[in-house]
PDB file of C-alpha atoms in Angstrom:
ATOM      1  CA  UNK A   1      33.815  40.733  58.732  1.00  0.00           C
ATOM      2  CA  UNK A   2      36.572  41.284  61.309  1.00  0.00           C
ATOM      3  CA  UNK A   3      38.552  43.473  58.916  1.00  0.00           C
ATOM      4  CA  UNK A   4      35.436  45.488  58.106  1.00  0.00           C
ATOM      5  CA  UNK A   5      34.624  46.006  61.761  1.00  0.00           C
ATOM      6  CA  UNK A   6      38.157  47.006  62.651  1.00  0.00           C
ATOM      7  CA  UNK A   7      39.063  49.244  59.739  1.00  0.00           C
ATOM      8  CA  UNK A   8      35.791  50.673  58.391  1.00  0.00           C
ATOM      9  CA  UNK A   9      34.460  53.313  60.782  1.00  0.00           C
ATOM     10  CA  UNK A  10      31.320  53.901  58.691  1.00  0.00           C
ATOM     11  CA  UNK A  11      30.428  50.212  58.944  1.00  0.00           C
ATOM     12  CA  UNK A  12      31.096  50.267  62.692  1.00  0.00           C
ATOM     13  CA  UNK A  13      28.873  53.326  63.178  1.00  0.00           C
ATOM     14  CA  UNK A  14      26.102  51.786  61.064  1.00  0.00           C
ATOM     15  CA  UNK A  15      26.242  48.582  63.127  1.00  0.00           C
ATOM     16  CA  UNK A  16      26.183  50.584  66.364  1.00  0.00           C
ATOM     17  CA  UNK A  17      23.027  52.382  65.187  1.00  0.00           C
ATOM     18  CA  UNK A  18      21.601  48.976  64.219  1.00  0.00           C
ATOM     19  CA  UNK A  19      22.224  47.709  67.770  1.00  0.00           C
ATOM     20  CA  UNK A  20      20.513  50.789  69.222  1.00  0.00           C
ATOM     21  CA  UNK A  21      17.545  50.210  66.907  1.00  0.00           C
ATOM     22  CA  UNK A  22      17.261  46.574  67.969  1.00  0.00           C
ATOM     23  CA  UNK A  23      17.420  47.499  71.662  1.00  0.00           C
ATOM     24  CA  UNK A  24      14.851  50.211  70.940  1.00  0.00           C
ATOM     25  CA  UNK A  25      12.397  47.585  69.673  1.00  0.00           C
ATOM     26  CA  UNK A  26      12.600  45.955  73.104  1.00  0.00           C
ATOM     27  CA  UNK A  27      10.674  48.865  74.686  1.00  0.00           C
ATOM     28  CA  UNK A  28       7.301  48.230  72.985  1.00  0.00           C
ATOM     29  CA  UNK A  29       7.730  44.448  72.912  1.00  0.00           C
ATOM     30  CA  UNK A  30       8.414  44.292  76.661  1.00  0.00           C
ATOM     31  CA  UNK A  31       5.242  46.332  77.220  1.00  0.00           C
ATOM     32  CA  UNK A  32       3.331  43.987  74.910  1.00  0.00           C
ATOM     33  CA  UNK A  33       4.788  41.002  76.733  1.00  0.00           C
ATOM     34  CA  UNK A  34       3.622  42.352  80.079  1.00  0.00           C
ATOM     35  CA  UNK A  35       0.119  42.833  78.674  1.00  0.00           C
ATOM     36  CA  UNK A  36      -0.071  39.357  77.183  1.00  0.00           C
ATOM     37  CA  UNK A  37       1.295  37.667  80.331  1.00  0.00           C
ATOM     38  CA  UNK A  38      -0.838  39.936  82.568  1.00  0.00           C
ATOM     39  CA  UNK A  39       2.197  41.221  84.469  1.00  0.00           C
ATOM     40  CA  UNK A  40       1.049  44.094  86.668  1.00  0.00           C
ATOM     41  CA  UNK A  41       3.049  47.138  87.734  1.00  0.00           C
ATOM     42  CA  UNK A  42       5.127  46.271  90.780  1.00  0.00           C
ATOM     43  CA  UNK A  43       5.201  42.524  90.047  1.00  0.00           C
ATOM     44  CA  UNK A  44       8.999  42.453  90.230  1.00  0.00           C
ATOM     45  CA  UNK A  45       9.162  38.647  90.367  1.00  0.00           C
ATOM     46  CA  UNK A  46       7.328  38.175  87.058  1.00  0.00           C
ATOM     47  CA  UNK A  47       9.352  40.986  85.454  1.00  0.00           C
ATOM     48  CA  UNK A  48      12.622  39.352  86.496  1.00  0.00           C
ATOM     49  CA  UNK A  49      11.374  35.954  85.320  1.00  0.00           C
ATOM     50  CA  UNK A  50      10.418  37.520  81.971  1.00  0.00           C
ATOM     51  CA  UNK A  51      13.909  39.068  81.659  1.00  0.00           C
ATOM     52  CA  UNK A  52      15.625  35.862  82.768  1.00  0.00           C
ATOM     53  CA  UNK A  53      13.845  33.714  80.186  1.00  0.00           C
ATOM     54  CA  UNK A  54      14.573  36.320  77.521  1.00  0.00           C
ATOM     55  CA  UNK A  55      18.324  36.378  78.153  1.00  0.00           C
ATOM     56  CA  UNK A  56      18.594  32.623  78.714  1.00  0.00           C
ATOM     57  CA  UNK A  57      16.928  32.017  75.339  1.00  0.00           C
ATOM     58  CA  UNK A  58      19.201  34.638  73.765  1.00  0.00           C
ATOM     59  CA  UNK A  59      22.270  32.831  75.087  1.00  0.00           C
ATOM     60  CA  UNK A  60      21.010  29.501  73.763  1.00  0.00           C
ATOM     61  CA  UNK A  61      20.400  31.054  70.320  1.00  0.00           C
ATOM     62  CA  UNK A  62      23.941  32.462  70.175  1.00  0.00           C
ATOM     63  CA  UNK A  63      25.483  29.157  71.289  1.00  0.00           C
ATOM     64  CA  UNK A  64      23.410  27.218  68.720  1.00  0.00           C
ATOM     65  CA  UNK A  65      24.452  29.653  65.975  1.00  0.00           C
ATOM     66  CA  UNK A  66      28.128  29.334  66.873  1.00  0.00           C
ATOM     67  CA  UNK A  67      27.872  25.537  67.131  1.00  0.00           C
ATOM     68  CA  UNK A  68      26.203  25.334  63.718  1.00  0.00           C
ATOM     69  CA  UNK A  69      28.886  27.577  62.226  1.00  0.00           C
ATOM     70  CA  UNK A  70      31.762  25.524  63.638  1.00  0.00           C
ATOM     71  CA  UNK A  71      29.860  22.201  63.171  1.00  0.00           C
ATOM     72  CA  UNK A  72      30.509  21.175  66.756  1.00  0.00           C
ATOM     73  CA  UNK A  73      29.003  21.989  70.130  1.00  0.00           C
ATOM     74  CA  UNK A  74      30.674  25.163  71.271  1.00  0.00           C
ATOM     75  CA  UNK A  75      31.982  25.427  74.818  1.00  0.00           C
ATOM     76  CA  UNK A  76      33.990  28.292  76.321  1.00  0.00           C
ATOM     77  CA  UNK A  77      37.714  27.678  76.633  1.00  0.00           C
ATOM     78  CA  UNK A  78      39.321  27.629  80.073  1.00  0.00           C
ATOM     79  CA  UNK A  79      40.690  31.124  79.460  1.00  0.00           C
ATOM     80  CA  UNK A  80      37.140  32.343  78.728  1.00  0.00           C
ATOM     81  CA  UNK A  81      35.474  30.997  81.884  1.00  0.00           C
ATOM     82  CA  UNK A  82      36.346  33.923  84.171  1.00  0.00           C
ATOM     83  CA  UNK A  83      35.431  36.596  81.571  1.00  0.00           C
ATOM     84  CA  UNK A  84      32.102  34.836  80.929  1.00  0.00           C
ATOM     85  CA  UNK A  85      31.279  34.650  84.647  1.00  0.00           C
ATOM     86  CA  UNK A  86      32.320  38.267  85.205  1.00  0.00           C
ATOM     87  CA  UNK A  87      30.247  39.577  82.300  1.00  0.00           C
ATOM     88  CA  UNK A  88      27.268  37.419  83.260  1.00  0.00           C
ATOM     89  CA  UNK A  89      27.378  38.833  86.797  1.00  0.00           C
ATOM     90  CA  UNK A  90      27.849  42.470  85.741  1.00  0.00           C
ATOM     91  CA  UNK A  91      26.366  43.069  82.291  1.00  0.00           C
ATOM     92  CA  UNK A  92      23.324  40.790  82.484  1.00  0.00           C
ATOM     93  CA  UNK A  93      22.466  39.722  86.043  1.00  0.00           C
ATOM     94  CA  UNK A  94      23.591  42.830  87.952  1.00  0.00           C
ATOM     95  CA  UNK A  95      22.442  45.380  85.391  1.00  0.00           C
ATOM     96  CA  UNK A  96      18.973  43.974  84.803  1.00  0.00           C
ATOM     97  CA  UNK A  97      18.327  42.901  88.391  1.00  0.00           C
ATOM     98  CA  UNK A  98      18.788  46.515  89.510  1.00  0.00           C
ATOM     99  CA  UNK A  99      16.988  47.858  86.453  1.00  0.00           C
ATOM    100  CA  UNK A 100      13.840  45.748  86.760  1.00  0.00           C
ATOM    101  CA  UNK A 101      13.622  46.285  90.523  1.00  0.00           C
ATOM    102  CA  UNK A 102      14.232  50.030  90.189  1.00  0.00           C
ATOM    103  CA  UNK A 103      11.629  50.552  87.459  1.00  0.00           C
ATOM    104  CA  UNK A 104       8.900  49.691  89.953  1.00  0.00           C
ATOM    105  CA  UNK A 105       9.896  52.574  92.259  1.00  0.00           C
ATOM    106  CA  UNK A 106      10.603  55.473  89.892  1.00  0.00           C
ATOM    107  CA  UNK A 107       9.287  57.123  86.754  1.00  0.00           C
ATOM    108  CA  UNK A 108       9.966  56.180  83.132  1.00  0.00           C
ATOM    109  CA  UNK A 109      11.512  59.596  82.484  1.00  0.00           C
ATOM    110  CA  UNK A 110      13.926  59.270  85.407  1.00  0.00           C
ATOM    111  CA  UNK A 111      14.823  55.742  84.260  1.00  0.00           C
ATOM    112  CA  UNK A 112      15.753  56.936  80.755  1.00  0.00           C
ATOM    113  CA  UNK A 113      17.717  59.925  82.030  1.00  0.00           C
ATOM    114  CA  UNK A 114      19.706  57.992  84.624  1.00  0.00           C
ATOM    115  CA  UNK A 115      20.298  55.082  82.222  1.00  0.00           C
ATOM    116  CA  UNK A 116      21.757  57.511  79.686  1.00  0.00           C
ATOM    117  CA  UNK A 117      24.520  58.235  82.209  1.00  0.00           C
ATOM    118  CA  UNK A 118      26.089  54.850  81.367  1.00  0.00           C
ATOM    119  CA  UNK A 119      27.324  56.302  78.073  1.00  0.00           C
ATOM    120  CA  UNK A 120      28.984  59.235  79.824  1.00  0.00           C
ATOM    121  CA  UNK A 121      30.471  57.048  82.551  1.00  0.00           C
ATOM    122  CA  UNK A 122      31.978  54.841  79.844  1.00  0.00           C
ATOM    123  CA  UNK A 123      33.397  57.863  78.000  1.00  0.00           C
ATOM    124  CA  UNK A 124      34.935  59.285  81.207  1.00  0.00           C
ATOM    125  CA  UNK A 125      36.207  55.975  82.608  1.00  0.00           C
ATOM    126  CA  UNK A 126      37.558  54.370  79.422  1.00  0.00           C
ATOM    127  CA  UNK A 127      40.782  56.460  79.342  1.00  0.00           C
ATOM    128  CA  UNK A 128      41.637  55.128  82.818  1.00  0.00           C
ATOM    129  CA  UNK A 129      41.693  51.541  81.514  1.00  0.00           C
ATOM    130  CA  UNK A 130      42.585  51.734  77.806  1.00  0.00           C
ATOM    131  CA  UNK A 131      45.325  53.717  76.113  1.00  0.00           C
ATOM    132  CA  UNK A 132      43.275  53.661  72.884  1.00  0.00           C
ATOM    133  CA  UNK A 133      40.610  55.880  74.497  1.00  0.00           C
ATOM    134  CA  UNK A 134      41.478  59.546  75.013  1.00  0.00           C
ATOM    135  CA  UNK A 135      39.364  62.141  76.819  1.00  0.00           C
ATOM    136  CA  UNK A 136      39.114  65.308  74.691  1.00  0.00           C
ATOM    137  CA  UNK A 137      37.165  68.603  74.869  1.00  0.00           C
ATOM    138  CA  UNK A 138      35.043  67.433  71.909  1.00  0.00           C
ATOM    139  CA  UNK A 139      34.075  64.280  73.800  1.00  0.00           C
ATOM    140  CA  UNK A 140      33.026  66.293  76.843  1.00  0.00           C
ATOM    141  CA  UNK A 141      31.006  68.663  74.631  1.00  0.00           C
ATOM    142  CA  UNK A 142      29.435  65.691  72.849  1.00  0.00           C
ATOM    143  CA  UNK A 143      28.416  64.150  76.172  1.00  0.00           C
ATOM    144  CA  UNK A 144      26.800  67.407  77.284  1.00  0.00           C
ATOM    145  CA  UNK A 145      24.899  67.847  74.003  1.00  0.00           C
ATOM    146  CA  UNK A 146      23.794  64.197  73.953  1.00  0.00           C
ATOM    147  CA  UNK A 147      22.591  64.338  77.543  1.00  0.00           C
ATOM    148  CA  UNK A 148      20.618  67.445  76.638  1.00  0.00           C
ATOM    149  CA  UNK A 149      18.832  65.367  74.021  1.00  0.00           C
ATOM    150  CA  UNK A 150      17.897  62.739  76.625  1.00  0.00           C
ATOM    151  CA  UNK A 151      16.544  65.464  78.925  1.00  0.00           C
ATOM    152  CA  UNK A 152      14.455  66.920  76.096  1.00  0.00           C
ATOM    153  CA  UNK A 153      12.732  63.658  75.145  1.00  0.00           C
ATOM    154  CA  UNK A 154      11.917  62.932  78.794  1.00  0.00           C
ATOM    155  CA  UNK A 155      10.734  66.413  79.740  1.00  0.00           C
ATOM    156  CA  UNK A 156      13.597  66.889  82.184  1.00  0.00           C
ATOM    157  CA  UNK A 157      12.531  64.120  84.518  1.00  0.00           C
ATOM    158  CA  UNK A 158      11.931  65.129  88.107  1.00  0.00           C
ATOM    159  CA  UNK A 159      13.657  63.765  91.159  1.00  0.00           C
ATOM    160  CA  UNK A 160      11.810  63.461  94.463  1.00  0.00           C
ATOM    161  CA  UNK A 161      12.239  61.647  97.740  1.00  0.00           C
ATOM    162  CA  UNK A 162       9.389  59.291  96.769  1.00  0.00           C
ATOM    163  CA  UNK A 163      11.412  57.967  93.832  1.00  0.00           C
ATOM    164  CA  UNK A 164      14.860  58.099  95.468  1.00  0.00           C
ATOM    165  CA  UNK A 165      15.079  54.341  96.142  1.00  0.00           C
ATOM    166  CA  UNK A 166      14.185  53.508  92.553  1.00  0.00           C
ATOM    167  CA  UNK A 167      16.559  56.164  91.214  1.00  0.00           C
ATOM    168  CA  UNK A 168      19.424  54.673  93.238  1.00  0.00           C
ATOM    169  CA  UNK A 169      18.698  51.193  91.858  1.00  0.00           C
ATOM    170  CA  UNK A 170      18.569  52.528  88.286  1.00  0.00           C
ATOM    171  CA  UNK A 171      21.866  54.333  88.869  1.00  0.00           C
ATOM    172  CA  UNK A 172      23.392  51.056  90.116  1.00  0.00           C
ATOM    173  CA  UNK A 173      22.099  49.438  86.926  1.00  0.00           C
ATOM    174  CA  UNK A 174      23.802  52.227  84.983  1.00  0.00           C
ATOM    175  CA  UNK A 175      27.108  51.559  86.747  1.00  0.00           C
ATOM    176  CA  UNK A 176      26.797  47.865  85.878  1.00  0.00           C
ATOM    177  CA  UNK A 177      26.074  48.763  82.238  1.00  0.00           C
ATOM    178  CA  UNK A 178      29.121  51.035  81.988  1.00  0.00           C
ATOM    179  CA  UNK A 179      31.230  48.421  83.776  1.00  0.00           C
ATOM    180  CA  UNK A 180      29.972  45.813  81.334  1.00  0.00           C
ATOM    181  CA  UNK A 181      31.144  47.930  78.389  1.00  0.00           C
ATOM    182  CA  UNK A 182      34.609  48.335  79.890  1.00  0.00           C
ATOM    183  CA  UNK A 183      34.893  44.661  80.869  1.00  0.00           C
ATOM    184  CA  UNK A 184      33.753  43.588  77.398  1.00  0.00           C
ATOM    185  CA  UNK A 185      36.409  45.809  75.836  1.00  0.00           C
ATOM    186  CA  UNK A 186      39.087  44.204  77.995  1.00  0.00           C
ATOM    187  CA  UNK A 187      38.126  40.532  77.961  1.00  0.00           C
ATOM    188  CA  UNK A 188      37.420  40.131  74.223  1.00  0.00           C
ATOM    189  CA  UNK A 189      41.003  40.841  73.231  1.00  0.00           C
ATOM    190  CA  UNK A 190      42.314  37.613  71.692  1.00  0.00           C
ATOM    191  CA  UNK A 191      39.030  35.785  72.362  1.00  0.00           C
ATOM    192  CA  UNK A 192      35.895  34.901  70.397  1.00  0.00           C
ATOM    193  CA  UNK A 193      33.336  37.643  71.217  1.00  0.00           C
ATOM    194  CA  UNK A 194      30.386  35.514  70.051  1.00  0.00           C
ATOM    195  CA  UNK A 195      31.231  32.644  72.405  1.00  0.00           C
ATOM    196  CA  UNK A 196      31.636  35.012  75.353  1.00  0.00           C
ATOM    197  CA  UNK A 197      28.340  36.722  74.491  1.00  0.00           C
ATOM    198  CA  UNK A 198      26.393  33.463  74.290  1.00  0.00           C
ATOM    199  CA  UNK A 199      27.496  32.031  77.596  1.00  0.00           C
ATOM    200  CA  UNK A 200      27.348  35.290  79.548  1.00  0.00           C
ATOM    201  CA  UNK A 201      23.748  35.818  78.347  1.00  0.00           C
ATOM    202  CA  UNK A 202      22.826  32.239  79.276  1.00  0.00           C
ATOM    203  CA  UNK A 203      24.379  32.336  82.750  1.00  0.00           C
ATOM    204  CA  UNK A 204      23.159  35.856  83.503  1.00  0.00           C
ATOM    205  CA  UNK A 205      19.692  34.887  82.292  1.00  0.00           C
ATOM    206  CA  UNK A 206      19.617  31.854  84.576  1.00  0.00           C
ATOM    207  CA  UNK A 207      20.491  34.069  87.562  1.00  0.00           C
ATOM    208  CA  UNK A 208      17.634  36.443  86.673  1.00  0.00           C
ATOM    209  CA  UNK A 209      15.263  33.504  86.194  1.00  0.00           C
ATOM    210  CA  UNK A 210      16.146  32.149  89.630  1.00  0.00           C
ATOM    211  CA  UNK A 211      15.684  35.624  91.162  1.00  0.00           C
ATOM    212  CA  UNK A 212      12.287  35.919  89.489  1.00  0.00           C
ATOM    213  CA  UNK A 213      11.147  32.591  90.930  1.00  0.00           C
ATOM    214  CA  UNK A 214      12.427  33.543  94.394  1.00  0.00           C
ATOM    215  CA  UNK A 215      10.374  36.765  94.220  1.00  0.00           C
ATOM    216  CA  UNK A 216       7.294  34.719  93.309  1.00  0.00           C
ATOM    217  CA  UNK A 217       7.242  35.438  89.579  1.00  0.00           C
ATOM    218  CA  UNK A 218       4.823  33.486  87.380  1.00  0.00           C
ATOM    219  CA  UNK A 219       4.337  33.391  83.591  1.00  0.00           C
ATOM    220  CA  UNK A 220       1.898  31.299  81.546  1.00  0.00           C
ATOM    221  CA  UNK A 221       4.323  29.691  79.081  1.00  0.00           C
ATOM    222  CA  UNK A 222       1.394  27.995  77.313  1.00  0.00           C
ATOM    223  CA  UNK A 223       0.431  31.425  76.014  1.00  0.00           C
ATOM    224  CA  UNK A 224       1.556  31.203  72.366  1.00  0.00           C
ATOM    225  CA  UNK A 225       1.546  34.959  71.731  1.00  0.00           C
ATOM    226  CA  UNK A 226       3.590  35.596  74.862  1.00  0.00           C
ATOM    227  CA  UNK A 227       6.149  32.934  73.917  1.00  0.00           C
ATOM    228  CA  UNK A 228       6.539  34.481  70.442  1.00  0.00           C
ATOM    229  CA  UNK A 229       7.222  37.868  72.046  1.00  0.00           C
ATOM    230  CA  UNK A 230       9.824  36.265  74.310  1.00  0.00           C
ATOM    231  CA  UNK A 231      11.466  34.617  71.300  1.00  0.00           C
ATOM    232  CA  UNK A 232      11.632  37.916  69.421  1.00  0.00           C
ATOM    233  CA  UNK A 233      13.194  39.659  72.416  1.00  0.00           C
ATOM    234  CA  UNK A 234      15.679  36.786  72.667  1.00  0.00           C
ATOM    235  CA  UNK A 235      16.605  37.263  68.991  1.00  0.00           C
ATOM    236  CA  UNK A 236      17.020  41.008  69.619  1.00  0.00           C
ATOM    237  CA  UNK A 237      19.360  40.396  72.579  1.00  0.00           C
ATOM    238  CA  UNK A 238      21.308  37.627  70.835  1.00  0.00           C
ATOM    239  CA  UNK A 239      21.918  39.736  67.723  1.00  0.00           C
ATOM    240  CA  UNK A 240      22.524  43.105  69.376  1.00  0.00           C
ATOM    241  CA  UNK A 241      24.830  41.846  72.130  1.00  0.00           C
ATOM    242  CA  UNK A 242      26.873  39.715  69.688  1.00  0.00           C
ATOM    243  CA  UNK A 243      27.408  42.645  67.298  1.00  0.00           C
ATOM    244  CA  UNK A 244      28.012  45.074  70.187  1.00  0.00           C
ATOM    245  CA  UNK A 245      30.631  42.819  71.776  1.00  0.00           C
ATOM    246  CA  UNK A 246      32.462  42.571  68.441  1.00  0.00           C
ATOM    247  CA  UNK A 247      32.323  46.374  68.035  1.00  0.00           C
ATOM    248  CA  UNK A 248      33.783  46.960  71.500  1.00  0.00           C
ATOM    249  CA  UNK A 249      36.564  44.495  70.715  1.00  0.00           C
ATOM    250  CA  UNK A 250      37.772  46.584  67.767  1.00  0.00           C
ATOM    251  CA  UNK A 251      36.785  50.183  68.584  1.00  0.00           C
ATOM    252  CA  UNK A 252      37.168  52.665  71.480  1.00  0.00           C
ATOM    253  CA  UNK A 253      34.550  52.001  74.151  1.00  0.00           C
ATOM    254  CA  UNK A 254      33.869  55.701  74.710  1.00  0.00           C
ATOM    255  CA  UNK A 255      32.939  56.341  71.097  1.00  0.00           C
ATOM    256  CA  UNK A 256      30.746  53.256  70.784  1.00  0.00           C
ATOM    257  CA  UNK A 257      28.945  53.913  74.090  1.00  0.00           C
ATOM    258  CA  UNK A 258      27.504  57.202  72.819  1.00  0.00           C
ATOM    259  CA  UNK A 259      25.318  55.303  70.342  1.00  0.00           C
ATOM    260  CA  UNK A 260      23.383  53.900  73.324  1.00  0.00           C
ATOM    261  CA  UNK A 261      21.782  57.335  73.642  1.00  0.00           C
ATOM    262  CA  UNK A 262      19.730  56.500  70.542  1.00  0.00           C
ATOM    263  CA  UNK A 263      18.008  53.606  72.329  1.00  0.00           C
ATOM    264  CA  UNK A 264      15.392  55.691  74.197  1.00  0.00           C
ATOM    265  CA  UNK A 265      14.679  57.712  71.033  1.00  0.00           C
ATOM    266  CA  UNK A 266      14.098  54.578  68.963  1.00  0.00           C
ATOM    267  CA  UNK A 267      12.113  53.088  71.836  1.00  0.00           C
ATOM    268  CA  UNK A 268       9.869  56.161  72.056  1.00  0.00           C
ATOM    269  CA  UNK A 269       9.238  56.282  68.300  1.00  0.00           C
ATOM    270  CA  UNK A 270       8.571  52.535  68.019  1.00  0.00           C
ATOM    271  CA  UNK A 271       6.268  52.622  71.050  1.00  0.00           C
ATOM    272  CA  UNK A 272       4.310  55.337  69.284  1.00  0.00           C
ATOM    273  CA  UNK A 273       4.046  53.300  66.083  1.00  0.00           C
ATOM    274  CA  UNK A 274       3.202  49.979  67.737  1.00  0.00           C
ATOM    275  CA  UNK A 275       1.244  50.968  70.833  1.00  0.00           C
ATOM    276  CA  UNK A 276      -0.419  54.174  69.707  1.00  0.00           C
ATOM    277  CA  UNK A 277       1.412  56.288  72.268  1.00  0.00           C
ATOM    278  CA  UNK A 278       1.894  59.999  71.693  1.00  0.00           C
ATOM    279  CA  UNK A 279       5.299  60.358  70.064  1.00  0.00           C
ATOM    280  CA  UNK A 280       5.167  62.741  67.116  1.00  0.00           C
ATOM    281  CA  UNK A 281       6.252  65.789  69.057  1.00  0.00           C
ATOM    282  CA  UNK A 282       8.739  68.577  68.481  1.00  0.00           C
ATOM    283  CA  UNK A 283      10.643  67.268  71.515  1.00  0.00           C
ATOM    284  CA  UNK A 284      11.275  63.912  69.800  1.00  0.00           C
ATOM    285  CA  UNK A 285      12.840  65.530  66.726  1.00  0.00           C
ATOM    286  CA  UNK A 286      14.887  67.973  68.813  1.00  0.00           C
ATOM    287  CA  UNK A 287      16.093  65.119  71.023  1.00  0.00           C
ATOM    288  CA  UNK A 288      17.204  63.097  67.988  1.00  0.00           C
ATOM    289  CA  UNK A 289      19.079  66.117  66.594  1.00  0.00           C
ATOM    290  CA  UNK A 290      20.892  66.780  69.892  1.00  0.00           C
ATOM    291  CA  UNK A 291      21.794  63.133  70.492  1.00  0.00           C
ATOM    292  CA  UNK A 292      23.018  62.749  66.900  1.00  0.00           C
ATOM    293  CA  UNK A 293      25.129  65.899  67.296  1.00  0.00           C
ATOM    294  CA  UNK A 294      26.581  64.516  70.532  1.00  0.00           C
ATOM    295  CA  UNK A 295      27.484  61.223  68.846  1.00  0.00           C
ATOM    296  CA  UNK A 296      29.146  63.061  65.951  1.00  0.00           C
ATOM    297  CA  UNK A 297      31.166  65.293  68.288  1.00  0.00           C
ATOM    298  CA  UNK A 298      32.448  62.317  70.270  1.00  0.00           C
ATOM    299  CA  UNK A 299      33.285  60.291  67.155  1.00  0.00           C
ATOM    300  CA  UNK A 300      35.126  63.071  65.303  1.00  0.00           C
ATOM    301  CA  UNK A 301      37.365  63.764  68.292  1.00  0.00           C
ATOM    302  CA  UNK A 302      40.920  62.763  67.534  1.00  0.00           C
ATOM    303  CA  UNK A 303      43.420  60.803  69.537  1.00  0.00           C
ATOM    304  CA  UNK A 304      41.641  57.452  69.790  1.00  0.00           C
ATOM    305  CA  UNK A 305      42.912  54.329  68.082  1.00  0.00           C
ATOM    306  CA  UNK A 306      41.086  51.191  66.996  1.00  0.00           C
ATOM    307  CA  UNK A 307      42.334  48.033  68.702  1.00  0.00           C
TER     308      UNK A 307
END
């Protein structure tokens, strides 16, 4: 598996698309979860509690999987404690705390557009931290084309003073997401990416759970349908983050980050299929074409090296 991830670029790209697809399924399932748990718009506490339970369960699933594989209870090594705490604070707690709070004060289109910036921030910042990542004209062109695809699927967004607070929080979430990619790339070198993923999800999820309770969040955990949705979202996070962490360990962060642009496209299409939302539009197809072209341009640029 390690050799395949490190040396086979087609496998790596396929797994990156798979991660984007899994994260895309979270869009409709989160909406379904809110319906089942009767979480109203603006109920930040319940949203954070929902996210916290999701990521805590995801961390537990990853730790159980690793423990079953090694036939002993898996604990992070001393050298992994700081990376786990750092990732938990940035990639899970910080990112989703800002994201869930910001969503309540801005539009869905603005959220998708600003969130897409994390891919470009990663592409631009990676060369500052890793010699394996090089900034090339093709990468810059790919970023521009990919961002055009995000604008198309969201109708261009629309920024106004009324949504400024929410937009700022979403942008902070985007910075945390990009920082999480770069930190993951750095801290997984010589370490087990699955172990780091499991414990950072668990600790970050516990922080979000505590924040949700502080903000007065409430969920009826006796609701069987709601619990099943939470479990599915936990499986999605456990699988996608584990694979993604392994990909970042072996491949340039800038190239992998561009695949995140597929998440809103998959989310839009799946929301249409599952929730009956209007999705079969010319804009959706054009967006997919532009984002795919952007990903290809970034990934065919030369100069990068796998780690």
